[in-house]
Coordinates of C-alpha atoms and ligand atoms in Angstrom, one line a residue:
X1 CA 91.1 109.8 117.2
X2 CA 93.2 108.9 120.0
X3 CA 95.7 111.8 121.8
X4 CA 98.4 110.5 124.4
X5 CA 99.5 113.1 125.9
X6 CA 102.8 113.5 128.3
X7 CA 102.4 109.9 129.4
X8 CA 104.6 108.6 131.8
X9 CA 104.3 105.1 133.9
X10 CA 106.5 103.6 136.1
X11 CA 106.1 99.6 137.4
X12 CA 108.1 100.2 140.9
X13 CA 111.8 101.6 139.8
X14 CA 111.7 101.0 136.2
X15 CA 110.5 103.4 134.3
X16 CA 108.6 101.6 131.2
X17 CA 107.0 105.0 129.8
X18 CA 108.8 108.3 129.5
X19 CA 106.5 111.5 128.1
X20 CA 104.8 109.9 125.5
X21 CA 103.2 112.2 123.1
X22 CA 101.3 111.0 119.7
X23 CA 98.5 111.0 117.8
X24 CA 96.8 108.4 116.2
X25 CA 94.5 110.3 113.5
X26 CA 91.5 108.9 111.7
X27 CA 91.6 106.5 108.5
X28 CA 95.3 106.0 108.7
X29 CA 97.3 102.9 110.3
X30 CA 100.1 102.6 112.3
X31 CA 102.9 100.4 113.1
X32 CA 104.1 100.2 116.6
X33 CA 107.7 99.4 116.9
X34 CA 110.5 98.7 119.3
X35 CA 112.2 96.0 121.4
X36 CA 111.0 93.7 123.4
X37 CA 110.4 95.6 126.9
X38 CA 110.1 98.8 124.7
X39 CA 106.8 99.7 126.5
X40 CA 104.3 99.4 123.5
X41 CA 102.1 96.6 125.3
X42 CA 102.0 98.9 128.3
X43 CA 101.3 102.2 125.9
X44 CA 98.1 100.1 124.6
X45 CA 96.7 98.9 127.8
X46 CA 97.2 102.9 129.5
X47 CA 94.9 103.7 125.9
X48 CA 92.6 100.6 126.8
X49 CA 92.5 101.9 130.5
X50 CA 93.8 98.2 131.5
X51 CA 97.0 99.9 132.7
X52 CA 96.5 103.5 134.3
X53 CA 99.4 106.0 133.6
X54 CA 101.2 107.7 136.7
X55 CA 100.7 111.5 134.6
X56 CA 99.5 112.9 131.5
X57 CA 96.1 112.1 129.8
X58 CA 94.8 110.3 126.6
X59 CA 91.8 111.1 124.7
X60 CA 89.5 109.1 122.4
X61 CA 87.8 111.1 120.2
X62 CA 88.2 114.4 121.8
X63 CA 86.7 112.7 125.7
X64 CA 89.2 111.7 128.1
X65 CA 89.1 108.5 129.2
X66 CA 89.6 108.7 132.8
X67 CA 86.2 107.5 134.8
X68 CA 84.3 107.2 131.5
X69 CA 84.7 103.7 129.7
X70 CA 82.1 104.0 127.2
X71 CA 84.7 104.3 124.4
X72 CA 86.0 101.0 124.8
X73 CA 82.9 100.1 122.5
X74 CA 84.6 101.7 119.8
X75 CA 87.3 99.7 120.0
X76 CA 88.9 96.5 118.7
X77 CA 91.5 94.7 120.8
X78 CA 93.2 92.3 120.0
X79 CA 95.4 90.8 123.2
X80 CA 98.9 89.5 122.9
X81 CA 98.3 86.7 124.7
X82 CA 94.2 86.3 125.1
X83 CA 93.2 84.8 128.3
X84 CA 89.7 83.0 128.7
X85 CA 87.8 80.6 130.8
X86 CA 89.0 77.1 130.6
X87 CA 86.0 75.6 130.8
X88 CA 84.1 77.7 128.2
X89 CA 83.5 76.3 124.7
X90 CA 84.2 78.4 121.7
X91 CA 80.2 79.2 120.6
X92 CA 80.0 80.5 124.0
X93 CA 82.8 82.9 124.1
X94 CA 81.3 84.2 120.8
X95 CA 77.6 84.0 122.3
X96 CA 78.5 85.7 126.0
X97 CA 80.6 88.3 124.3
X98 CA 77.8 89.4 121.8
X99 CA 75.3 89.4 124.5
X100 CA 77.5 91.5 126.5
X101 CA 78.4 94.1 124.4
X102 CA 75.3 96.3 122.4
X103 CA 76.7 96.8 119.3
X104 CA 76.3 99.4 117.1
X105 CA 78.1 99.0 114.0
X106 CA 76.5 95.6 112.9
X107 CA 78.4 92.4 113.2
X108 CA 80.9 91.1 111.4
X109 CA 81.8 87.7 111.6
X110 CA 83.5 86.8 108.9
X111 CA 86.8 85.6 110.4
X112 CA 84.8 83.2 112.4
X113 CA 83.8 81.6 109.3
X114 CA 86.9 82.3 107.3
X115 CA 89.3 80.7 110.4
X116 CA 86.6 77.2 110.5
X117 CA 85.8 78.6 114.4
X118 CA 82.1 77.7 113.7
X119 CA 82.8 74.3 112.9
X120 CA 84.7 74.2 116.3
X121 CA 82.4 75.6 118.3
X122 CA 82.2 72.8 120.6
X123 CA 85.7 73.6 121.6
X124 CA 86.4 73.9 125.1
X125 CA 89.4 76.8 125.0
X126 CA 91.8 75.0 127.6
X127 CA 91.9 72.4 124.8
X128 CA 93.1 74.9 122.0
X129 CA 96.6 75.5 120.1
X130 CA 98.5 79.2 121.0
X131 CA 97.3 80.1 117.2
X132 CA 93.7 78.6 117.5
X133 CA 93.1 80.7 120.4
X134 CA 94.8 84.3 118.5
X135 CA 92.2 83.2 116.4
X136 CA 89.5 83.1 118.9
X137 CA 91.4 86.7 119.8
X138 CA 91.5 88.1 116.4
X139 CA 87.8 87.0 115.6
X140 CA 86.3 89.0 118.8
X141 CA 88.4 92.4 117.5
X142 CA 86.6 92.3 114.6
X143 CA 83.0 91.5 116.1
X144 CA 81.7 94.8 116.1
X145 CA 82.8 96.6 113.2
X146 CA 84.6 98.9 115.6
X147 CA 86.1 101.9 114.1
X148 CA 89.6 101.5 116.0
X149 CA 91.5 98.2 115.9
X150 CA 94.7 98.2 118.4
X151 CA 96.0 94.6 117.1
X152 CA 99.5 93.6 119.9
X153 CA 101.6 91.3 117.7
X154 CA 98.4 89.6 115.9
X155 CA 100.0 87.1 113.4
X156 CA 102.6 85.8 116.1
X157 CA 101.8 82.2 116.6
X158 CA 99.3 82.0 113.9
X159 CA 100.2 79.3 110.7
X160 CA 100.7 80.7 107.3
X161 CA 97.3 80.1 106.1
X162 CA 95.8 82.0 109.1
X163 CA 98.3 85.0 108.8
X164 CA 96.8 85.7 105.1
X165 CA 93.4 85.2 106.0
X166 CA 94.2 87.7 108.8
X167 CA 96.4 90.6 106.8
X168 CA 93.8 90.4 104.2
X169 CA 91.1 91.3 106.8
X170 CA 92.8 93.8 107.7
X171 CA 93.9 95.5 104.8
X172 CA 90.1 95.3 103.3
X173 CA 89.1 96.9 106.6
X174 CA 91.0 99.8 106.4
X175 CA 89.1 102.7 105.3
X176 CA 88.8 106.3 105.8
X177 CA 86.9 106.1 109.0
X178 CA 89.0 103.4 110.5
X179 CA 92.3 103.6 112.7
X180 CA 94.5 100.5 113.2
X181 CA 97.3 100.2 115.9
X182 CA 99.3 97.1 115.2
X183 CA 102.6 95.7 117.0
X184 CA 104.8 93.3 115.1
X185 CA 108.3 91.9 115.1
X186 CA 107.5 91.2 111.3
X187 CA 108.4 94.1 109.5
X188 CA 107.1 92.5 106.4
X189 CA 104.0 92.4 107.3
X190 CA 103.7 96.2 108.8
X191 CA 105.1 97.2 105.3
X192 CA 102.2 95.9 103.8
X193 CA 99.3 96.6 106.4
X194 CA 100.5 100.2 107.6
X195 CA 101.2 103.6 106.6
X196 CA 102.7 105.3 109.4
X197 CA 105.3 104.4 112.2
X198 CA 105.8 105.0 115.7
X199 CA 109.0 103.8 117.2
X200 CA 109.8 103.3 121.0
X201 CA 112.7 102.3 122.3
X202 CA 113.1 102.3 126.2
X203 CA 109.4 103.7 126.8
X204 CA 110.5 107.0 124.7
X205 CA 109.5 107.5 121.1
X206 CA 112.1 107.8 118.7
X207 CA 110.5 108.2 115.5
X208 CA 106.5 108.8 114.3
X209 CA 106.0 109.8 111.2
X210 CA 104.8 107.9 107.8
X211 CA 107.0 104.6 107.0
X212 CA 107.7 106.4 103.3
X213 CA 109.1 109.4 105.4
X214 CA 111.1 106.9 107.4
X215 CA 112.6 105.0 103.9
X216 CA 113.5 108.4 102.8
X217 CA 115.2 110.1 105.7
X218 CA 117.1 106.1 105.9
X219 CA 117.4 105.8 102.2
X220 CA 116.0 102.1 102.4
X221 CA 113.1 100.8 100.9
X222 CA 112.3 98.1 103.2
X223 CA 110.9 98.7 106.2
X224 CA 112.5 96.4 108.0
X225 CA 116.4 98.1 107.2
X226 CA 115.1 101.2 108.1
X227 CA 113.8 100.6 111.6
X228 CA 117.5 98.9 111.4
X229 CA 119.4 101.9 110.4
X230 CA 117.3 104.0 113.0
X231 CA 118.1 101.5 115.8
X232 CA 121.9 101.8 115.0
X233 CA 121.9 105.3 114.6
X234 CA 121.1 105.3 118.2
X235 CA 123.7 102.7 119.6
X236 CA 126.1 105.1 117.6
X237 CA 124.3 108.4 119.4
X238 CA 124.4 106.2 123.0
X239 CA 128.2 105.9 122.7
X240 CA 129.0 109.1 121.7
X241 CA 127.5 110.5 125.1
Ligands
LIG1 P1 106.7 95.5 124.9 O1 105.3 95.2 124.6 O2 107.3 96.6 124.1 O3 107.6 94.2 124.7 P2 105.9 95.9 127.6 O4 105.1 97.1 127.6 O5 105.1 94.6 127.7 O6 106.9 95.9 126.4 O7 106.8 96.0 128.9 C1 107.7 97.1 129.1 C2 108.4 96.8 130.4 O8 107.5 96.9 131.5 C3 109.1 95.4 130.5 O9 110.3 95.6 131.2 C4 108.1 94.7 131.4 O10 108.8 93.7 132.1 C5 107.6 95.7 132.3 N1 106.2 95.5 132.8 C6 105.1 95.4 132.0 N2 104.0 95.2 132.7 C7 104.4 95.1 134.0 C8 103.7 95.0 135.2 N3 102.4 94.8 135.3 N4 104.5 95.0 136.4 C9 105.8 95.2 136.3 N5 106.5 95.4 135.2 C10 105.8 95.3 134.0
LIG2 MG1 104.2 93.6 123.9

């Protein structure tokens, strides 16, 4: 569904990407991985064509993306940190956004309804909590039943109620047609919403296979003290060099 191929981007010296190649194959979800500066936020915008990569290409569906942004209606984003207009209330975000985007797939607004949002319509977003607005965020990825979701870090910030209502969206979405790309610090969580895992660590990918592969080649069975063991493993490799 979507092909990076030899991607590499560099902001001034420091280079955040270093020839990424993956896959991310129809009806199966992924876990996106690493540190903090690892590159992943940067690896999703260069797929969302919000960053644009210094070499290399990516695909969507087989089409490259370059000068052709009609694929972005297949997809579901939902930002790390959302940005929107002060001054807008939050019926209008939802009303501006469905008018701007033809949709295809039918709507589907039930985390709207599920997060209250419709009762707060008359919101204006400047006045909103961090986890009100991932809501707003979260609520829009959804919108148009797209076929791939590309979620960056979507429970941070959001309170325990809102976190369930969210994973359990997202595991009933996940079907055969569908591809998720989701970036956590909670490993929990990316045990129980994904199948496969793609590691970075300094803009170079370390690991990508399925997370059982992973607990095998580690010998744990949480995710969490894999990605631990696999993190060491390099520190270990590092100072060997
Ligand atoms: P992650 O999402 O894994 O935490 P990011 O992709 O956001 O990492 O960032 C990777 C590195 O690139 C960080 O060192 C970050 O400061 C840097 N970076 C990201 N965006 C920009 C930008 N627009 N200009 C300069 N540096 C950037
Ligand atoms: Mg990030």
């Amino acid at each position: 569904m979507i092909t990076v191929s030899d991607v590499n981007k560099r902001f001034g010296k420091l280079e955040v990407l270093k020839s990424i190649h993956v896959d991310f194959k129809r009806g199966k979800s992924y876990a996106m991985i690493g540190p903090n500066g690892s590159g992943k936020t940067t690896l999703i915008k260069c797929i969302l064509g919000m960053v644009l990569s210094d070499t290399g290409s990516i695909t969507v569906n087989g089409k490259p993306i370059a000068n052709d942004w009609s694929y972005r209606n297949e997809i579901g984003y939902m930002p790390q940190i959302g940005r929107y207009p002060d001054q807008m209330k939050i019926g209008q975000i939802f009303d501006m956004i469905r008018d701007l985007r033809q949709n295809q797939g039918g709507i589907d607004d039930e985390l709207i309804k599920e997060f209250k949002l419709d009762r707060m319509a008359d919101k204006r977003m400047h006045t909103l909590s961090g986890g009100t607005r991932q809501k707003v965020s979260a609520s829009l990825a959804f919108l148009f039943n797209p076929k791939i979701m590309i979620l960056d870090e979507p429970t941070a910030g959001l309170d325990p109620v809102a976190v369930e209502i969210l994973k359990e969206k997202i595991v009933s979405g996940n079907n055969k047609d569908r591809t998720f790309l989701i970036t956590s610090h909670i490993m929990s969580d990316l045990d129980e919403l994904t199948s496969n895992v793609v590691y970075l660590e300094e803009g170079k990918i370390l690991f990508d296979d399925t997370i059982d592969l992973l607990k095998e080649e580690t010998g744990e069975l949480k995710l969490g003290r894999a990605i631990a063991t696999i993190m060491k493993r390099n520190i270990n490799d590092m100072e060997r060099v």
